[in-house]
Short mmCIF file of C-alpha atoms in Angstrom, two decimals:
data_model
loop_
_atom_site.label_atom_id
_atom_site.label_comp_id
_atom_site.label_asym_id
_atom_site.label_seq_id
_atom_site.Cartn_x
_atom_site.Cartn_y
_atom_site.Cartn_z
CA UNK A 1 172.68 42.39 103.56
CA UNK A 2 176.07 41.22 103.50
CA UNK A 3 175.55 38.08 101.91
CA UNK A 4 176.93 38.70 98.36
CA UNK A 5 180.27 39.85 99.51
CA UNK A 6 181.22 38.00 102.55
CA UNK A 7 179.60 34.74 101.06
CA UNK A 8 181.55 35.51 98.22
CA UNK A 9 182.79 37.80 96.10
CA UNK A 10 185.23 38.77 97.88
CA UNK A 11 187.31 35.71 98.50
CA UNK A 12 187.19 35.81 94.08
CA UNK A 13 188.45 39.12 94.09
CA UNK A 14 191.16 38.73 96.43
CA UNK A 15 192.29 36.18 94.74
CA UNK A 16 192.12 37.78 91.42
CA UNK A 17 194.08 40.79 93.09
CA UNK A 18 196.71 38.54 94.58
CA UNK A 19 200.36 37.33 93.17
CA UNK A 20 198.91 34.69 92.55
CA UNK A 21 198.66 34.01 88.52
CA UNK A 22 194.88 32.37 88.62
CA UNK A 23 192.36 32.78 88.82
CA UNK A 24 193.31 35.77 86.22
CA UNK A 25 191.81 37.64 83.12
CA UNK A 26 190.17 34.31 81.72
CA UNK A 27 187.85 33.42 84.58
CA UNK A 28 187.18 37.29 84.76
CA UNK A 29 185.80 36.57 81.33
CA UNK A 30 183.94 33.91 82.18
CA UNK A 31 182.39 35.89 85.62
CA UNK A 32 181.13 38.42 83.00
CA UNK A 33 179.72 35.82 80.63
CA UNK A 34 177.75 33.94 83.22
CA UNK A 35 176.57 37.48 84.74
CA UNK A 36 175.11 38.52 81.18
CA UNK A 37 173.74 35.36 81.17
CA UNK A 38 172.34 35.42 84.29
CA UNK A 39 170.78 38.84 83.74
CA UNK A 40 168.98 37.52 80.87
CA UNK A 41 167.32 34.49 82.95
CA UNK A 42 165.93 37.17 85.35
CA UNK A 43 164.48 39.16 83.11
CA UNK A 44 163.00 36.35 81.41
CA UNK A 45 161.54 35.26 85.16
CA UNK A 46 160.29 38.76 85.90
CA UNK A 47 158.44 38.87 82.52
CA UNK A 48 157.00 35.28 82.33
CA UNK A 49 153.22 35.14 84.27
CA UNK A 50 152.83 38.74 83.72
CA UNK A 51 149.59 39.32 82.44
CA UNK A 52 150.32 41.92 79.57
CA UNK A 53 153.26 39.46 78.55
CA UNK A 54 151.72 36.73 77.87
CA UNK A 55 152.43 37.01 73.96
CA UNK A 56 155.81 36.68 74.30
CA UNK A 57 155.58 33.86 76.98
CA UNK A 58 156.40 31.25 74.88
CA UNK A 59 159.44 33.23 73.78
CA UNK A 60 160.74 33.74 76.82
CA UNK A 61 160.53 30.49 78.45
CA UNK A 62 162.28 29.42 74.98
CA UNK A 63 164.82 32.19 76.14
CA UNK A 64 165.65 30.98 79.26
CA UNK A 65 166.49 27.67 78.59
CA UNK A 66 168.77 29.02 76.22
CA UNK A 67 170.44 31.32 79.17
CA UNK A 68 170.77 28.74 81.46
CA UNK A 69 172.46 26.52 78.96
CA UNK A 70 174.80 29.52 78.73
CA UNK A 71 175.26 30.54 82.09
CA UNK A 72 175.91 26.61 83.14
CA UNK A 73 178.99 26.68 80.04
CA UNK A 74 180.18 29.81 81.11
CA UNK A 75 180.03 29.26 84.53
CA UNK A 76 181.92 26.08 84.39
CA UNK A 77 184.64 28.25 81.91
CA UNK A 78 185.51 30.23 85.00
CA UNK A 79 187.50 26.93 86.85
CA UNK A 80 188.82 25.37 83.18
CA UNK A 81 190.41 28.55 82.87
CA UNK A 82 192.08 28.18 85.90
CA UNK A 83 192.85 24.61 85.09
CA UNK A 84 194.21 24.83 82.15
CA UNK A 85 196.36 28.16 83.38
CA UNK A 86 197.70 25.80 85.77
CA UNK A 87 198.40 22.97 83.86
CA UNK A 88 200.09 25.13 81.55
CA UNK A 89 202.74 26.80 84.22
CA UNK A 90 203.40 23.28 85.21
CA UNK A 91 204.69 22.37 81.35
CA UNK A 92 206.84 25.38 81.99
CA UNK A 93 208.37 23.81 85.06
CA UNK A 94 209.06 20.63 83.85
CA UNK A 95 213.09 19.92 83.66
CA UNK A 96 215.14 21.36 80.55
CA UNK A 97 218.34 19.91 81.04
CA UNK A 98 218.85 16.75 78.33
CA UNK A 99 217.81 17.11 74.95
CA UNK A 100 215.40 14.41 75.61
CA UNK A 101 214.00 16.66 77.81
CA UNK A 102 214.18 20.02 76.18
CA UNK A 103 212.02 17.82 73.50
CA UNK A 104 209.37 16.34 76.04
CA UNK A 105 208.68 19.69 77.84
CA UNK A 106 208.18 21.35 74.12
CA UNK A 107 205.77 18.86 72.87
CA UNK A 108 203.73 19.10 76.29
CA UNK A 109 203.79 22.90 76.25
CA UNK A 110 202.30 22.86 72.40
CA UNK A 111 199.60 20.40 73.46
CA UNK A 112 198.46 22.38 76.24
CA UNK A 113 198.73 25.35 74.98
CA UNK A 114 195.91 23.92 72.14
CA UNK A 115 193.91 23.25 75.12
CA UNK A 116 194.47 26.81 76.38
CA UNK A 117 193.15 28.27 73.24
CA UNK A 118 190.10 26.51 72.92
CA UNK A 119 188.84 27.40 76.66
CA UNK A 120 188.73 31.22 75.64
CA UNK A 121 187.43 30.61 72.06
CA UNK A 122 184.89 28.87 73.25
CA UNK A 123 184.41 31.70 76.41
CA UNK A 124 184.41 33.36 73.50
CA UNK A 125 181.80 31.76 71.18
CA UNK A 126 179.25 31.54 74.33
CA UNK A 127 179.50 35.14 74.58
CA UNK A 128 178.53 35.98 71.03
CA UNK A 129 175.69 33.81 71.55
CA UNK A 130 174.80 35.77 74.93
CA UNK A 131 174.77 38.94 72.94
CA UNK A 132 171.99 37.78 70.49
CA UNK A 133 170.26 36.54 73.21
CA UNK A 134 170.28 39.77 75.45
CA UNK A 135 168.59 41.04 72.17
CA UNK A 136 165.93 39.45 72.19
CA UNK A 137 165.14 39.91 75.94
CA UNK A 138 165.66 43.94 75.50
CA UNK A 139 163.42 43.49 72.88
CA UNK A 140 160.19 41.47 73.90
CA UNK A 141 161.39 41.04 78.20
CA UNK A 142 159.62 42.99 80.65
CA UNK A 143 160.27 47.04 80.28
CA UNK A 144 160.80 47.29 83.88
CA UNK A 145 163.78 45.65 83.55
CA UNK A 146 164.94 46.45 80.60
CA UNK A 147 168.01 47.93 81.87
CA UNK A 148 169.28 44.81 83.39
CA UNK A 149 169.14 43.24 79.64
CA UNK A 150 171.49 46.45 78.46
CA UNK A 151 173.88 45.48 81.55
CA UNK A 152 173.64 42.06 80.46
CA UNK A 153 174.75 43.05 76.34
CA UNK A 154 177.73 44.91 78.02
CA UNK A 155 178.86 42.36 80.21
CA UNK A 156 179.06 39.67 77.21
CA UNK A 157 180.45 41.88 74.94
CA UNK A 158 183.53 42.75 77.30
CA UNK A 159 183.18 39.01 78.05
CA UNK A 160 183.95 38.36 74.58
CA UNK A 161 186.80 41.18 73.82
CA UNK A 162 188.56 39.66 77.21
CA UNK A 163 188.38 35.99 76.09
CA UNK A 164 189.41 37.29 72.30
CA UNK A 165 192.91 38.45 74.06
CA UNK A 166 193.55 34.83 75.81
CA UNK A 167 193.11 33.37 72.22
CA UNK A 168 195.35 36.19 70.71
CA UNK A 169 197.90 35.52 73.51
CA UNK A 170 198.05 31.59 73.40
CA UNK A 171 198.01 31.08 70.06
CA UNK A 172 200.70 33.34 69.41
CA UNK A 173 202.99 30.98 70.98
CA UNK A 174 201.61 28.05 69.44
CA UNK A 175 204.10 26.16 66.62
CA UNK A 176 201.33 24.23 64.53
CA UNK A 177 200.23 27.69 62.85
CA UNK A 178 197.68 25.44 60.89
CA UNK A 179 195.66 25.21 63.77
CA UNK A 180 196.60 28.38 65.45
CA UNK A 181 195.72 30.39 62.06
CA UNK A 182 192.05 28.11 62.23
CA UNK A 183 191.11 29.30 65.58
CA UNK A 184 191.80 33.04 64.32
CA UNK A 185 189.88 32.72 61.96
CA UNK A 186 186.89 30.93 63.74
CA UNK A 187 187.65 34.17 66.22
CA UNK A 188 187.11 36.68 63.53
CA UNK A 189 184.10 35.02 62.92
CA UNK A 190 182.70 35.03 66.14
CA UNK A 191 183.99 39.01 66.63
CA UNK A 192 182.46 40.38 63.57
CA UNK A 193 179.69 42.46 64.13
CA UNK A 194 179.67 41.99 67.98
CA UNK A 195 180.84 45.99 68.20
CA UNK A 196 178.00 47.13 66.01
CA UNK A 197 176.05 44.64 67.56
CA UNK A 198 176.58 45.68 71.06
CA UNK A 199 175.67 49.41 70.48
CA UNK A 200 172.64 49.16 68.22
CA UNK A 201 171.20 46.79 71.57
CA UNK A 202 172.40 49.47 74.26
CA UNK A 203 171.10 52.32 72.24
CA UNK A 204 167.45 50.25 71.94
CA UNK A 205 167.68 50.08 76.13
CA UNK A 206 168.07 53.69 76.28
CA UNK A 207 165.72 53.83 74.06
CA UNK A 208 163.26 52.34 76.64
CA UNK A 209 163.94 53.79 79.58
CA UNK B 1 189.60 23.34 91.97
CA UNK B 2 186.02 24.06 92.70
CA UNK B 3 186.85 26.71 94.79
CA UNK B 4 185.53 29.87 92.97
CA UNK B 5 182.29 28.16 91.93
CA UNK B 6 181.63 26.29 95.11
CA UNK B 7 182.68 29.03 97.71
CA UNK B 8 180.69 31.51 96.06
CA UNK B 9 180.16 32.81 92.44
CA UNK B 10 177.44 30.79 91.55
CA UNK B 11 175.46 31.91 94.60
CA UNK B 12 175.87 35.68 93.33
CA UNK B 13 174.75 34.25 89.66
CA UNK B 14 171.85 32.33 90.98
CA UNK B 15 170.80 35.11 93.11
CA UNK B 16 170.74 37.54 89.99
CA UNK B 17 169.45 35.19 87.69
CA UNK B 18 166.32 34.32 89.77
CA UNK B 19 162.78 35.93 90.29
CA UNK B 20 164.35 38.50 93.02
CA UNK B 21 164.39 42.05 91.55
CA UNK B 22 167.92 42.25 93.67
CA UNK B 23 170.77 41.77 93.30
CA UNK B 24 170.15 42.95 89.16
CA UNK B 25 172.31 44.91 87.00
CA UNK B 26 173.48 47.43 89.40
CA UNK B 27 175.17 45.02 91.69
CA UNK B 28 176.53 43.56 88.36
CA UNK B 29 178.00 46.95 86.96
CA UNK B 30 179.87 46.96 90.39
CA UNK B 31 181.21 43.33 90.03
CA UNK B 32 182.39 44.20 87.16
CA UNK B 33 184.19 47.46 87.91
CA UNK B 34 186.18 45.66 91.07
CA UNK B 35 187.14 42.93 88.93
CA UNK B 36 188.73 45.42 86.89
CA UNK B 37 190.72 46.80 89.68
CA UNK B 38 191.50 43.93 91.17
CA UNK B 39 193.20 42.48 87.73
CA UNK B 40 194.81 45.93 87.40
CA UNK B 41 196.36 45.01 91.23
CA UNK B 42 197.36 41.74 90.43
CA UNK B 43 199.49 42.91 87.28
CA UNK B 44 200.94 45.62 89.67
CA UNK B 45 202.11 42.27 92.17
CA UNK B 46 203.05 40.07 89.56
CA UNK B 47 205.13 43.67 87.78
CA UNK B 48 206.35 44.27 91.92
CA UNK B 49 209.96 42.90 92.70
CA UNK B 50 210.64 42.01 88.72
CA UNK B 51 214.13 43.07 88.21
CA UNK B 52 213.40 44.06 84.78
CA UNK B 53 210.77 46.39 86.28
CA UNK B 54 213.01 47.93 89.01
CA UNK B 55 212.52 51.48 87.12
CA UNK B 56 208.77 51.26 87.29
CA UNK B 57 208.64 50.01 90.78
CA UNK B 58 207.23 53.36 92.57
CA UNK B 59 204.99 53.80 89.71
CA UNK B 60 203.17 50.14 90.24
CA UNK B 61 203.47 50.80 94.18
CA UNK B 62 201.55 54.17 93.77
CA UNK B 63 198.78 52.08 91.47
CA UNK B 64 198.30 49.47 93.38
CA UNK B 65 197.46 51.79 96.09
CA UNK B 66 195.22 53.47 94.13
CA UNK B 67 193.54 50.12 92.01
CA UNK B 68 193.13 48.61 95.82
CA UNK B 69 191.30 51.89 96.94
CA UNK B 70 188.84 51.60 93.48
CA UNK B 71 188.53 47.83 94.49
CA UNK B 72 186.97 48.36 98.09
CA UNK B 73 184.95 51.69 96.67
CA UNK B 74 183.14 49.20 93.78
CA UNK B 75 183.26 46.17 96.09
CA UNK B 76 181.37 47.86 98.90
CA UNK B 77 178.73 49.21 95.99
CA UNK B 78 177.55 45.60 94.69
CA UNK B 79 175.83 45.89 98.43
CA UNK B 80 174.72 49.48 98.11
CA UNK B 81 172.95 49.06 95.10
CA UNK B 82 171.09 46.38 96.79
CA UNK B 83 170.14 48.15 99.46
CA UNK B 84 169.25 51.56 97.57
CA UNK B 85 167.08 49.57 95.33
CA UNK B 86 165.26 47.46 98.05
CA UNK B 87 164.41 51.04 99.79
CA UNK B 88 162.87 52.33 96.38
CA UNK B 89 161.14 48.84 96.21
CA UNK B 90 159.59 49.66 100.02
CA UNK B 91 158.66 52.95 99.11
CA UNK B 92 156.70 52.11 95.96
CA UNK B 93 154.54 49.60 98.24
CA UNK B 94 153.98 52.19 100.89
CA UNK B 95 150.16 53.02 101.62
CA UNK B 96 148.37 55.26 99.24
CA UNK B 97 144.77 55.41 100.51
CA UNK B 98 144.65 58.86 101.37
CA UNK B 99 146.19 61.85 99.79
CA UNK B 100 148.26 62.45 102.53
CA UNK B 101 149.47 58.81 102.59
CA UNK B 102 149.78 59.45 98.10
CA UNK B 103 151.91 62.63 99.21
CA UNK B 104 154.25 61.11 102.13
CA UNK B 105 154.70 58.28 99.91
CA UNK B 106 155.56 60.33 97.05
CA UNK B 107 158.00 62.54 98.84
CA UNK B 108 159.81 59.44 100.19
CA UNK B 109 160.04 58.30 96.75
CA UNK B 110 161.93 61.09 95.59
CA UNK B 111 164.15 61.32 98.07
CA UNK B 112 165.10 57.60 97.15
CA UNK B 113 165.31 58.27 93.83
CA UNK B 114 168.06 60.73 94.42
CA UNK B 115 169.82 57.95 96.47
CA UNK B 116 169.53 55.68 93.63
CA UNK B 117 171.08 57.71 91.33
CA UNK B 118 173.44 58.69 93.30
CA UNK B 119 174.95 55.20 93.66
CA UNK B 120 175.32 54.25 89.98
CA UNK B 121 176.83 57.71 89.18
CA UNK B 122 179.68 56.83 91.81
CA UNK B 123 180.24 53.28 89.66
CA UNK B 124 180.52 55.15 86.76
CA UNK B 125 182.77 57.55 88.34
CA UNK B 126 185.19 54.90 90.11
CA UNK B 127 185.23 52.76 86.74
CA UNK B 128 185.82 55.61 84.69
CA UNK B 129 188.88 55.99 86.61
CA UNK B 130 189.34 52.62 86.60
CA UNK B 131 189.68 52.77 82.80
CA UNK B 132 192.63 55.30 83.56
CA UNK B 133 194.24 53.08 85.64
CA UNK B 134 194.84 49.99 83.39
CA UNK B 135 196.12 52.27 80.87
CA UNK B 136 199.43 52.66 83.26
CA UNK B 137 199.27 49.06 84.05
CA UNK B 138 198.94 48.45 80.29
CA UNK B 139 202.14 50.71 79.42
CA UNK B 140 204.21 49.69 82.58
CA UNK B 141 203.00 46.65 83.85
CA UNK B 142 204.57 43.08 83.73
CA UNK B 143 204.34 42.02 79.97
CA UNK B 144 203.74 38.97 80.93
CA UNK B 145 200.51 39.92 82.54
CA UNK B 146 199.37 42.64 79.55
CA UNK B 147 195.95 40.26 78.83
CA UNK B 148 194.90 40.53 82.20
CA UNK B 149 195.42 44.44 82.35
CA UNK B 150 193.52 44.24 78.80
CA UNK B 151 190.73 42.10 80.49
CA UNK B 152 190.38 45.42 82.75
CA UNK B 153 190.10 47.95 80.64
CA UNK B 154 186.68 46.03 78.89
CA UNK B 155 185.23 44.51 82.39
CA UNK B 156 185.72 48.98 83.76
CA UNK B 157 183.99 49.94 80.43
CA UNK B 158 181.63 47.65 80.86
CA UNK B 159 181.06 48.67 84.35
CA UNK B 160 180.89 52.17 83.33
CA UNK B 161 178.05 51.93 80.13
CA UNK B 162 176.29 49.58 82.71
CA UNK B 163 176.60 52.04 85.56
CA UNK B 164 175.21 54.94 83.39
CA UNK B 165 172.03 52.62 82.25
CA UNK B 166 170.99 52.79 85.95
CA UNK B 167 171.80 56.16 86.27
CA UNK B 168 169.47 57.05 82.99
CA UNK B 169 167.00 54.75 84.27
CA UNK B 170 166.37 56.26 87.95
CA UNK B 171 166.79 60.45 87.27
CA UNK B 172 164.00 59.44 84.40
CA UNK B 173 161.55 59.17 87.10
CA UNK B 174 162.84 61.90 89.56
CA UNK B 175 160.64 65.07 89.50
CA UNK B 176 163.70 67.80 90.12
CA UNK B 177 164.48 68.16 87.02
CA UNK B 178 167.11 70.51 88.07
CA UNK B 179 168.87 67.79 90.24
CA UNK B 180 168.51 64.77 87.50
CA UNK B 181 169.85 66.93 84.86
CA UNK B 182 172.62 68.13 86.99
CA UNK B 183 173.92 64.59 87.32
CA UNK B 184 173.11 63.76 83.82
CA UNK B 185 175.72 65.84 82.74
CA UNK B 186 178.39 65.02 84.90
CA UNK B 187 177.64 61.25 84.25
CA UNK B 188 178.10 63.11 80.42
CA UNK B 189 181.58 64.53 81.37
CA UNK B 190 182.78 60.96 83.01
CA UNK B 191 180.95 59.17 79.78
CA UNK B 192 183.26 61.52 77.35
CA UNK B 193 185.86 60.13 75.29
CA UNK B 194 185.86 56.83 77.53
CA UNK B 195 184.45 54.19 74.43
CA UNK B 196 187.64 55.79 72.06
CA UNK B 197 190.55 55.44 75.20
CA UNK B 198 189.18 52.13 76.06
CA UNK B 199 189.54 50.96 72.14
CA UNK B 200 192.76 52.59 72.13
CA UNK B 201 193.90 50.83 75.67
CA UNK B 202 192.89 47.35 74.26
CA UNK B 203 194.51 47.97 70.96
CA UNK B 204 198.13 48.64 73.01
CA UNK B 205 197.50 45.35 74.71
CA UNK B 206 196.73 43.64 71.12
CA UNK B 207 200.41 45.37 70.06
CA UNK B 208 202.10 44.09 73.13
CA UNK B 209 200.96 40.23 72.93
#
């Protein structure tokens, strides 16, 4: 009965608790995208085959794949954002002392910090999508578990507010405000409605229970 | 780098996204509530020894302390709410041939139910608090670190509005009314006022990036 934690978890949390700076707030992201995902994919399993489901089969197998597309993405998020974290303390070590330098170290720090916006835009993008999808499987997924699809619309929402504050905080620092005023906007985007979103699919769960 | 993944997490994610009714959306809500406190600890190490942060030393000593103690509470219930919910599971397939079998089995039930509320009530409980918590790492914490605390205060709420589902979800079924409503309202009291401080907590983090 152990097996989550001591396989696990808890070696993830530690780590998350520790001085050190990754894995941080954007693989916590990620963890709560895959979970929605992953929440959806089960209660897509525990519908498909049952008897008085079989209308909404087709949907859910359709439903799945989509969930495991997401859950692989956003699974995969949770060690880019560690990467690119990394990668980006490293352009803040380089040396500083020449003006040759000084120059190098800038133009290394604006490129990665590019990288280090799209990871949580996109975090944030697959979470959006995970919303929709929990939708659907409060909607038409087994009742019995309907609960797990309102744990699963939480979990991507928050998934998406946390990823929305890495964009917020690396693009703030970012010199080319072209592109740094693009990905805002393409966050907007991606943010609008979620809130409204969110609540009208957790008040249809509670509806159901 | 493949650490996080490799070690663990996507075991955990499998697990919930497969045919197995556990771990679900209980174990999830409790993921998400230690990952809060264990980002709310890491800003409180990373805020620890700062000498810009000398004054608000104690203060991050005393929350650590407290965001560690929330950690092992939520971190302990990802297993409890397994284990709760395979005992309902048992009970449902108990024997029910005779009316004394229907009765025992029905009794046993109950007395499950209770546990099973029980469990996601204390999640919403310790991430409610939880929610408190990042507000002082929010205000005090290392700037430098203000996402991260911001990452908490959505993965606590999230924990918290996913706790309550399963709380809704189990005192529907439980036949003492008296009992089920008396935890319905304090999960009420811990619900109140916790969707307008979180919004208000994330905002401060927006102001501070």
């Amino acid at each position: 009965m152990n097996e989550i934690k001591d396989k696990s978890m808890d070696v993830f949390l530690n780590e998350l608790a520790s001085t050190q700076a990754t894995p941080g707030g954007g693989s916590a992201a990620a963890v709560m995208g895959a979970q929605a995902a992953a929440l959806i994919s089960m209660v897509c399993h525990l519908t498909i085959g049952k008897p008085k489901y079989v209308k909404v089969e087709e949907d859910m197998k359709q439903l799945l794949a989509k969930s495991e597309a997401l859950r692989e993405q956003l699974t995969a998020m949770i060690k880019t954002d560690v990467e690119v974290f990394d990668q980006l303390m490293a352009c803040y070590g380089l040396a500083k002392d020449t003006d040759e330098q000084k120059a190098k170290r800038s133009v290394r720090i604006q490129l990665v910090l590019k990288e280090a916006t799209m990871v949580p835009l996109e975090c944030a993008r697959a979470s959006a999508k995970t919303i929709e999808l929990s939708q659907i499987a409060v909607e038409k997924g087994y009742v019995g578990v309907v609960s797990d699809a309102g744990v699963a619309v939480m979990s991507a929402y928050s998934a998406l507010k946390s990823a929305a504050l890495n964009v917020y905080i690396n693009t703030a620092s970012i010199k080319d405000r072209t592109f740094a005023d693009a990905k805002l906007l393409e966050l907007e985007k991606i943010l609008e409605g979620a809130e409204k979103k969110t609540e009208n699919i957790y008040q249809l769960v509670k509806n159901k229970l």
